[in-house]
Coordinates of C-alpha atoms and ligand atoms in Angstrom, one line a residue:
M1 CA 25.5 11.8 -55.9
P2 CA 22.3 10.7 -54.1
S3 CA 19.9 9.0 -56.6
L4 CA 16.6 7.4 -57.1
T5 CA 16.0 4.5 -59.5
F6 CA 12.5 3.5 -60.6
L7 CA 12.3 -0.3 -60.4
G8 CA 8.6 -0.7 -60.8
A9 CA 5.3 1.1 -61.3
A10 CA 7.1 3.2 -64.0
G11 CA 4.8 3.3 -67.0
T12 CA 2.5 0.8 -65.4
V13 CA 0.3 0.4 -62.3
T14 CA 2.0 -2.5 -60.5
G15 CA 5.3 -3.5 -59.1
S16 CA 6.0 -0.3 -57.1
K17 CA 9.7 -0.2 -56.2
H18 CA 11.9 2.9 -55.9
L19 CA 15.5 2.5 -54.9
L20 CA 17.1 5.3 -53.0
D21 CA 20.8 5.5 -53.0
F22 CA 22.3 7.9 -50.4
D23 CA 26.0 8.1 -49.6
G24 CA 26.5 4.4 -50.3
H25 CA 23.3 3.4 -48.4
R26 CA 20.4 1.8 -50.2
V27 CA 16.8 2.0 -49.1
L28 CA 13.9 0.5 -51.2
I29 CA 10.6 2.4 -51.0
D30 CA 7.8 -0.1 -51.6
C31 CA 8.4 -3.6 -52.7
G32 CA 5.5 -4.5 -55.0
L33 CA 4.7 -7.4 -57.2
F34 CA 4.1 -6.9 -60.9
Q35 CA 0.6 -8.1 -61.8
G36 CA -1.6 -8.3 -64.9
L37 CA 0.0 -8.7 -68.3
K38 CA 2.4 -11.7 -68.7
E39 CA 5.3 -9.6 -69.7
L40 CA 4.9 -7.6 -66.5
R41 CA 4.5 -10.7 -64.3
E42 CA 7.7 -12.1 -65.8
R43 CA 9.6 -9.2 -64.3
N44 CA 9.0 -10.7 -60.9
W45 CA 11.5 -13.3 -61.9
H46 CA 14.2 -10.9 -63.1
P47 CA 16.9 -10.1 -60.5
L48 CA 17.0 -6.6 -59.3
P49 CA 19.8 -4.4 -60.7
V50 CA 21.5 -4.4 -57.2
P51 CA 22.1 -7.3 -54.9
A52 CA 19.1 -7.6 -52.4
S53 CA 21.7 -8.0 -49.6
S54 CA 23.0 -4.5 -50.3
I55 CA 19.6 -2.9 -49.5
E56 CA 19.7 -1.8 -45.9
A57 CA 16.0 -1.1 -45.3
V58 CA 12.6 -1.2 -47.0
I59 CA 9.8 1.3 -46.4
L60 CA 6.3 0.2 -47.3
T61 CA 3.6 2.7 -48.0
H62 CA 0.7 0.2 -47.7
A63 CA -0.3 -3.4 -47.8
H64 CA -1.6 -3.8 -51.4
L65 CA 0.3 -6.5 -53.2
D66 CA 1.5 -4.2 -55.9
H67 CA 3.3 -2.3 -53.1
C68 CA 4.4 -5.1 -50.7
G69 CA 4.0 -8.4 -52.5
Y70 CA 7.6 -8.7 -53.7
L71 CA 9.0 -8.6 -50.2
P72 CA 9.3 -12.4 -49.7
R73 CA 11.1 -12.6 -53.0
L74 CA 13.5 -9.9 -51.8
V75 CA 14.1 -12.1 -48.7
V76 CA 14.8 -15.1 -50.9
Q77 CA 17.4 -13.0 -52.7
G78 CA 19.2 -12.2 -49.5
F79 CA 17.6 -9.1 -48.0
R80 CA 18.1 -9.0 -44.2
G81 CA 17.3 -5.5 -43.2
R82 CA 14.3 -4.0 -41.5
V83 CA 11.0 -3.2 -43.2
F84 CA 9.4 0.0 -41.9
C85 CA 5.6 0.3 -42.2
T86 CA 2.6 1.5 -40.1
P87 CA 1.0 -0.8 -37.6
G88 CA -2.1 -1.1 -39.9
T89 CA 0.1 -2.1 -42.8
R90 CA 1.8 -4.7 -40.7
D91 CA -1.6 -6.1 -39.8
L92 CA -2.8 -6.3 -43.4
C93 CA 0.6 -7.7 -44.6
S94 CA 0.1 -10.6 -42.1
L95 CA -2.9 -11.5 -44.3
V96 CA -1.8 -10.7 -47.8
L97 CA 1.8 -12.0 -47.9
P98 CA 1.0 -15.6 -46.7
D99 CA -2.0 -15.6 -49.0
S100 CA 0.2 -14.5 -51.9
A101 CA 2.7 -17.3 -51.1
N102 CA -0.1 -19.8 -51.0
L103 CA -1.2 -18.7 -54.4
Q104 CA 2.3 -18.9 -55.8
E105 CA 2.7 -22.4 -54.4
E106 CA -0.7 -23.5 -55.8
Q107 CA 0.1 -22.1 -59.3
A108 CA 3.4 -24.0 -59.3
R109 CA 1.7 -27.2 -58.2
D110 CA -1.0 -26.8 -60.9
A111 CA 1.6 -26.0 -63.6
N112 CA 3.5 -29.2 -62.7
K113 CA 0.4 -31.3 -62.5
H114 CA -1.0 -30.2 -65.8
Q115 CA 2.4 -29.8 -67.4
Y116 CA 1.6 -26.3 -68.7
T117 CA 5.1 -25.1 -68.0
K118 CA 8.3 -24.9 -69.9
H119 CA 10.1 -24.8 -66.5
K120 CA 10.7 -28.2 -65.1
P121 CA 9.7 -28.3 -62.3
A122 CA 7.8 -25.0 -62.1
L123 CA 8.8 -23.2 -58.8
P124 CA 6.8 -20.7 -56.8
L125 CA 8.1 -17.2 -56.8
Y126 CA 8.3 -17.6 -53.0
T127 CA 7.0 -20.0 -50.4
S128 CA 4.9 -19.7 -47.2
E129 CA 8.2 -19.9 -45.3
D130 CA 9.6 -17.0 -47.2
A131 CA 6.5 -15.0 -46.5
A132 CA 6.9 -15.8 -42.8
R133 CA 10.5 -14.7 -42.9
A134 CA 9.5 -11.4 -44.6
L135 CA 6.8 -10.7 -41.9
A136 CA 9.4 -11.2 -39.2
L137 CA 11.3 -8.2 -40.6
L138 CA 8.4 -5.7 -40.3
Q139 CA 9.0 -2.8 -38.0
P140 CA 5.8 -0.9 -37.3
V141 CA 6.0 2.9 -36.8
G142 CA 3.0 5.1 -36.1
Y143 CA 2.0 8.0 -38.3
N144 CA 3.9 11.4 -38.0
R145 CA 6.9 10.0 -36.1
P146 CA 10.1 10.4 -38.1
V147 CA 12.5 7.5 -37.6
P148 CA 16.0 6.8 -38.9
V149 CA 16.0 3.9 -41.4
A150 CA 19.6 4.0 -42.6
P151 CA 22.6 6.3 -42.0
G152 CA 21.6 9.8 -43.1
V153 CA 18.0 8.7 -44.1
E154 CA 15.0 9.4 -42.0
A155 CA 11.4 8.4 -42.8
E156 CA 8.0 9.5 -41.6
F157 CA 4.5 8.1 -42.5
L158 CA 1.6 10.5 -43.2
D159 CA -1.9 9.2 -43.6
A160 CA -2.7 8.7 -47.3
G161 CA -6.4 7.8 -46.8
H162 CA -6.2 4.9 -49.3
L163 CA -6.4 1.8 -47.1
L164 CA -6.1 0.9 -43.4
G165 CA -2.5 1.9 -42.5
S166 CA -1.8 3.5 -45.9
A167 CA 0.8 6.3 -45.9
Y168 CA 3.0 8.5 -47.9
A169 CA 6.6 8.2 -46.9
R170 CA 8.4 11.5 -46.3
V171 CA 12.1 10.7 -46.5
K172 CA 14.6 13.3 -45.3
L173 CA 18.2 13.0 -46.2
A174 CA 21.1 14.3 -44.2
S175 CA 21.9 16.5 -47.3
G176 CA 18.8 18.4 -46.3
K177 CA 16.7 17.2 -49.3
T178 CA 13.2 15.8 -48.8
V179 CA 11.6 13.2 -51.1
L180 CA 7.9 12.5 -50.7
F181 CA 6.9 9.0 -51.9
G182 CA 3.2 9.4 -52.5
G183 CA 2.3 5.6 -52.4
D184 CA -1.3 5.5 -53.5
L185 CA -3.4 8.6 -52.9
G186 CA -6.8 8.2 -51.2
R187 CA -9.9 10.3 -51.7
Y188 CA -11.7 13.2 -50.1
N189 CA -15.0 12.9 -48.2
R190 CA -15.2 9.1 -48.2
P191 CA -17.1 7.3 -45.5
V192 CA -14.6 4.9 -43.9
L193 CA -11.1 6.5 -44.3
H194 CA -9.8 9.9 -43.6
D195 CA -9.0 12.4 -46.3
P196 CA -5.4 12.3 -47.6
S197 CA -3.2 14.4 -45.3
P198 CA -2.1 17.7 -46.8
V199 CA 1.6 18.2 -47.5
E200 CA 3.2 21.6 -47.9
A201 CA 6.6 20.9 -49.3
A202 CA 9.1 18.4 -50.7
D203 CA 12.1 18.7 -52.9
L204 CA 11.1 15.8 -55.0
L205 CA 7.6 14.2 -55.2
L206 CA 6.5 10.9 -56.6
V207 CA 2.8 10.8 -57.3
E208 CA 0.5 8.0 -58.5
S209 CA -1.4 8.5 -61.7
T210 CA -3.8 5.5 -61.8
Y211 CA -6.8 7.8 -62.6
G212 CA -4.7 10.7 -64.0
N213 CA -7.0 11.0 -67.0
R214 CA -10.3 10.3 -65.3
T215 CA -12.9 11.9 -63.1
H216 CA -14.9 9.5 -60.9
I217 CA -18.6 9.8 -61.1
A218 CA -19.7 12.1 -58.3
D219 CA -20.9 10.5 -55.1
D220 CA -24.7 10.0 -55.5
N221 CA -25.4 8.9 -51.9
G222 CA -25.6 5.3 -53.1
Q223 CA -28.2 5.9 -55.7
R224 CA -26.6 3.8 -58.5
L225 CA -25.7 1.0 -56.1
A226 CA -29.3 0.9 -55.0
A227 CA -30.5 0.8 -58.6
I228 CA -28.1 -2.1 -59.3
V229 CA -29.2 -4.1 -56.2
N230 CA -32.9 -3.5 -56.9
D231 CA -32.7 -4.4 -60.6
T232 CA -30.9 -7.6 -59.8
A233 CA -33.3 -8.5 -56.9
Q234 CA -36.3 -7.9 -59.3
R235 CA -34.8 -10.3 -61.8
G236 CA -34.4 -12.8 -59.0
G237 CA -30.6 -12.9 -59.7
K238 CA -27.4 -12.8 -57.8
L239 CA -25.2 -9.8 -57.4
I240 CA -21.5 -10.7 -57.4
I241 CA -19.1 -8.0 -56.3
P242 CA -15.4 -9.0 -57.0
S243 CA -13.4 -7.1 -54.5
F244 CA -9.9 -6.9 -53.1
A245 CA -10.1 -8.8 -49.8
I246 CA -8.5 -5.9 -48.1
G247 CA -9.6 -2.3 -48.5
R248 CA -12.9 -2.4 -50.5
V249 CA -15.1 -4.8 -48.6
E250 CA -15.7 -2.3 -45.7
E251 CA -16.8 0.4 -48.1
V252 CA -19.1 -1.8 -50.1
L253 CA -20.7 -2.9 -46.7
F254 CA -20.9 0.6 -45.5
W255 CA -23.1 1.6 -48.5
L256 CA -25.2 -1.6 -48.5
K257 CA -25.9 -1.0 -44.8
L258 CA -26.8 2.6 -45.4
L259 CA -29.2 1.6 -48.2
E260 CA -30.7 -1.1 -46.1
D261 CA -31.2 1.1 -43.1
G262 CA -32.9 3.7 -45.3
K263 CA -35.1 0.9 -46.8
R264 CA -33.8 1.8 -50.2
I265 CA -33.0 -1.8 -51.0
P266 CA -34.5 -5.1 -49.7
M267 CA -32.6 -6.8 -46.9
L268 CA -30.9 -9.5 -48.9
P269 CA -28.5 -12.1 -47.6
V270 CA -24.9 -10.7 -48.0
Y271 CA -22.1 -13.1 -48.1
I272 CA -18.4 -12.2 -47.6
D273 CA -16.9 -15.2 -49.4
S274 CA -13.4 -14.6 -48.4
P275 CA -11.9 -15.6 -45.0
M276 CA -9.2 -13.0 -45.5
A277 CA -11.8 -10.3 -46.0
G278 CA -13.4 -11.3 -42.7
R279 CA -10.0 -11.0 -40.9
A280 CA -9.3 -7.7 -42.6
L281 CA -12.6 -6.3 -41.3
Q282 CA -11.5 -7.3 -37.8
F283 CA -8.3 -5.3 -38.3
Y284 CA -10.4 -2.3 -39.4
A285 CA -12.6 -2.7 -36.4
N286 CA -9.6 -2.9 -34.1
R287 CA -8.2 0.4 -35.4
V288 CA -11.4 2.3 -35.5
N289 CA -9.5 5.4 -34.1
E290 CA -7.7 5.5 -37.5
L291 CA -11.0 5.6 -39.4
E292 CA -13.4 8.4 -40.3
M293 CA -16.3 6.1 -39.7
A294 CA -18.1 6.2 -36.3
V295 CA -19.1 3.0 -34.6
P296 CA -22.9 2.7 -34.9
P297 CA -24.6 2.6 -31.5
G298 CA -24.7 -1.0 -30.0
A299 CA -22.3 -2.4 -32.7
R300 CA -19.2 -4.2 -31.5
G301 CA -16.1 -5.3 -33.5
V302 CA -16.9 -6.3 -37.0
G303 CA -20.5 -5.7 -36.3
M304 CA -19.9 -2.1 -37.1
F305 CA -19.9 -3.1 -40.8
A306 CA -22.6 -5.7 -40.7
T307 CA -25.7 -5.5 -42.8
G308 CA -28.9 -7.2 -41.6
R309 CA -28.3 -10.6 -43.0
M310 CA -24.5 -10.8 -43.4
T311 CA -22.5 -14.0 -43.3
T312 CA -18.8 -14.5 -43.6
V313 CA -18.2 -17.7 -45.5
A314 CA -15.4 -19.7 -44.0
S315 CA -15.2 -23.2 -45.3
V316 CA -14.7 -24.3 -48.9
Q317 CA -17.8 -26.5 -48.6
Q318 CA -19.9 -23.4 -47.6
S319 CA -18.5 -21.5 -50.5
K320 CA -19.4 -24.3 -52.9
D321 CA -22.9 -24.5 -51.6
L322 CA -23.2 -20.7 -52.1
V323 CA -22.0 -21.0 -55.7
A324 CA -24.6 -23.8 -56.3
S325 CA -27.4 -21.8 -54.7
R326 CA -29.8 -20.0 -57.0
Q327 CA -31.3 -17.8 -54.3
P328 CA -31.0 -14.0 -54.7
A329 CA -28.1 -12.8 -52.8
I330 CA -25.2 -10.4 -52.7
V331 CA -21.8 -12.1 -52.8
I332 CA -18.6 -10.2 -52.1
A333 CA -15.6 -12.3 -53.1
S334 CA -12.0 -11.8 -54.1
S335 CA -10.0 -11.2 -56.2
G336 CA -11.0 -7.8 -57.2
M337 CA -9.8 -8.0 -60.8
A338 CA -11.2 -11.6 -61.1
T339 CA -7.7 -13.0 -61.7
G340 CA -8.0 -15.7 -59.0
G341 CA -9.7 -16.6 -55.8
R342 CA -13.2 -17.8 -54.9
V343 CA -14.8 -15.2 -57.1
L344 CA -13.9 -17.3 -60.2
H345 CA -16.3 -20.1 -59.1
H346 CA -19.1 -17.5 -58.7
L347 CA -18.4 -16.0 -62.0
E348 CA -18.4 -19.3 -63.7
A349 CA -21.9 -20.0 -62.2
V350 CA -23.5 -16.5 -62.8
L351 CA -22.0 -15.1 -66.0
P352 CA -24.1 -17.0 -68.5
S353 CA -27.5 -15.9 -67.1
P354 CA -28.9 -12.4 -67.7
K355 CA -30.7 -12.6 -64.4
N356 CA -27.4 -11.9 -62.6
T357 CA -25.1 -8.9 -62.2
V358 CA -21.4 -8.6 -61.7
L359 CA -20.4 -5.3 -60.2
F360 CA -16.7 -4.1 -60.3
V361 CA -15.8 -1.6 -57.6
G362 CA -12.1 -1.1 -58.1
Y363 CA -9.5 -0.4 -60.8
Q364 CA -9.2 -3.1 -63.5
S365 CA -5.6 -3.4 -64.8
E366 CA -4.8 -4.2 -68.4
G367 CA -4.6 -8.0 -69.1
T368 CA -7.0 -9.0 -66.3
R369 CA -10.3 -10.8 -66.7
G370 CA -12.0 -7.9 -64.8
R371 CA -10.8 -5.5 -67.5
Q372 CA -12.1 -7.8 -70.3
L373 CA -15.5 -7.9 -68.6
V374 CA -15.8 -4.1 -68.1
D375 CA -14.6 -3.6 -71.6
G376 CA -17.6 -5.6 -72.8
A377 CA -16.2 -9.1 -73.6
S378 CA -19.0 -11.5 -74.6
L379 CA -16.8 -14.5 -73.8
V380 CA -14.2 -15.0 -71.1
R381 CA -11.9 -17.9 -70.4
L382 CA -12.3 -19.3 -66.9
K383 CA -10.6 -22.4 -65.6
G384 CA -9.7 -23.5 -69.1
R385 CA -13.2 -23.0 -70.5
E386 CA -14.9 -20.3 -72.6
I387 CA -17.8 -18.9 -70.6
S388 CA -20.4 -16.7 -72.4
V389 CA -21.3 -13.5 -70.7
G390 CA -25.1 -13.0 -70.4
A391 CA -25.0 -11.3 -67.0
R392 CA -25.1 -7.5 -66.6
I393 CA -21.7 -6.1 -66.0
E394 CA -21.5 -2.9 -64.0
K395 CA -18.8 -0.8 -62.5
L396 CA -18.8 1.8 -59.8
D397 CA -15.8 4.0 -59.9
S398 CA -17.3 6.2 -57.1
M399 CA -16.1 3.4 -54.7
S400 CA -12.6 3.6 -56.0
A401 CA -9.8 3.9 -53.3
H402 CA -7.7 6.0 -55.7
A403 CA -7.9 9.7 -56.2
D404 CA -9.1 10.8 -59.6
A405 CA -7.4 13.5 -61.6
G406 CA -9.2 16.4 -59.8
E407 CA -8.4 14.9 -56.4
I408 CA -4.7 14.5 -57.3
L409 CA -4.6 18.2 -58.4
R410 CA -6.5 19.2 -55.3
W411 CA -3.9 17.5 -53.1
L412 CA -1.0 19.0 -55.1
S413 CA -2.5 22.4 -54.7
G414 CA -1.9 22.1 -50.9
F415 CA 1.9 22.5 -51.5
K416 CA 3.1 25.9 -50.5
Q417 CA 5.9 25.7 -53.1
P418 CA 6.3 23.4 -56.0
P419 CA 8.7 20.5 -55.7
A420 CA 11.8 20.9 -57.9
M421 CA 10.5 17.8 -59.8
T422 CA 7.3 15.8 -59.7
Y423 CA 7.7 12.2 -60.9
L424 CA 4.6 10.5 -62.2
V425 CA 4.5 6.8 -61.4
H426 CA 1.8 4.1 -61.0
G427 CA -0.3 4.7 -64.1
E428 CA -0.9 3.5 -67.6
K429 CA 0.4 5.6 -70.5
A430 CA -2.7 7.7 -71.3
A431 CA -3.3 8.5 -67.6
L432 CA 0.4 9.4 -67.1
E433 CA 0.5 11.7 -70.1
T434 CA -2.7 13.5 -69.3
L435 CA -1.8 14.1 -65.7
R436 CA 1.7 15.4 -66.6
D437 CA 0.1 17.8 -69.1
R438 CA -2.4 19.0 -66.5
I439 CA 0.4 19.5 -63.9
S440 CA 2.4 21.5 -66.4
T441 CA -0.4 23.7 -67.6
E442 CA -2.5 24.1 -64.5
M443 CA 0.1 24.0 -61.7
H444 CA 3.1 25.3 -63.8
W445 CA 5.2 22.6 -62.1
P446 CA 7.9 20.6 -63.8
A447 CA 6.6 17.0 -64.1
H448 CA 8.2 13.9 -65.6
I449 CA 6.9 10.4 -66.3
A450 CA 9.3 8.0 -64.6
G451 CA 10.8 5.4 -67.0
H452 CA 11.4 1.8 -66.0
E453 CA 14.9 1.5 -64.4
E454 CA 15.5 5.2 -65.0
R455 CA 17.9 6.7 -62.5
V456 CA 17.6 10.3 -61.4
E457 CA 19.7 12.5 -59.2
I458 CA 18.4 13.9 -55.9
Ligands
LIG1 ZN1 -3.0 0.6 -53.2

């Protein structure tokens, strides 16, 4: 009997991995890393319930690490098949997978140096060579072009409007059944990306639930962002925006530019302190035909996103100088949940002073420093030290790349007939339960919260 096994993002928001078993052929849809809480991260070290070498193909919905970051580990374990994804996802994977490998290697080196490991020696989950081997397996396929991925299994990517290259994977089986793997669902009426494509039918549906119990604050044409920038500028402070290197920076820049052009904020220096974010912007600019955003007259390449005084910080020394500078400025740096990356140095410098502001623009998972800060922590641990939080902490969900509950239901209402079952994945408990209840009561569809390692028939 064909089946689906939820190997990640079941009851949690990271580690997306869904194993399809059809007629003895195995295909893995998404291959994400577990992130956040330690007990989740430890799952990255557990072997999969089936040998990696028995998986014939992988399908990636998009290039966020919680959907693709386990791929090099799968290769370490013997996976040799092809990895289907859109060209945009391939571009962004070429940035995030090597970066993730570097981070793994760095953490292992630090653990060995400072001896804070019970494993001797501590090893990286995967290395840069593993990431390179994984990238070599990527097989780009454009949107709306069904391709065979394994005997009896065909896949097609539909634009999900969540990130450059993001997609849902519509998988058709030779048995006639269709399973729609929703990946992460984007939003409606956003400036840079298209709306999520409508889907009319599927036998089974997997839908993300990240914001299943929330409604994003309605778009206010940049009003709150303008207030945050102006307040911080009046206090003579710095505005630090932790951001995923891929997928948020371009929207933050879009709004800053709009506010600047409308003279609603002063023209402050804006620093992109992330070489990876700079390269990701280049990929966005290269694929402008996949974006909603029009190129402003006279702008070329990355210039389409540039504010009046924008600088991409490349070298470590430049970044250090920026951290040490007390000049008012807007700094966009990764990582988005303040779990690592250059943003940590900025936070260490700005958090104690009430002159400064830290603005979160994306989802903050349980167990991350970003979550502690938005939850109002007065002290956070950074690089082994307790840092007091005097700076203003703000968050702007309106810039989220994930659909809220209303947008998820709006997308579901595009189905002409309900799927036989809708599986809720990629959410924390409260969000999953609220969304399941709303789907049952408002849509009258059967809905089920996927359990970790639960196997269901197709
Ligand atoms: Zn995502």
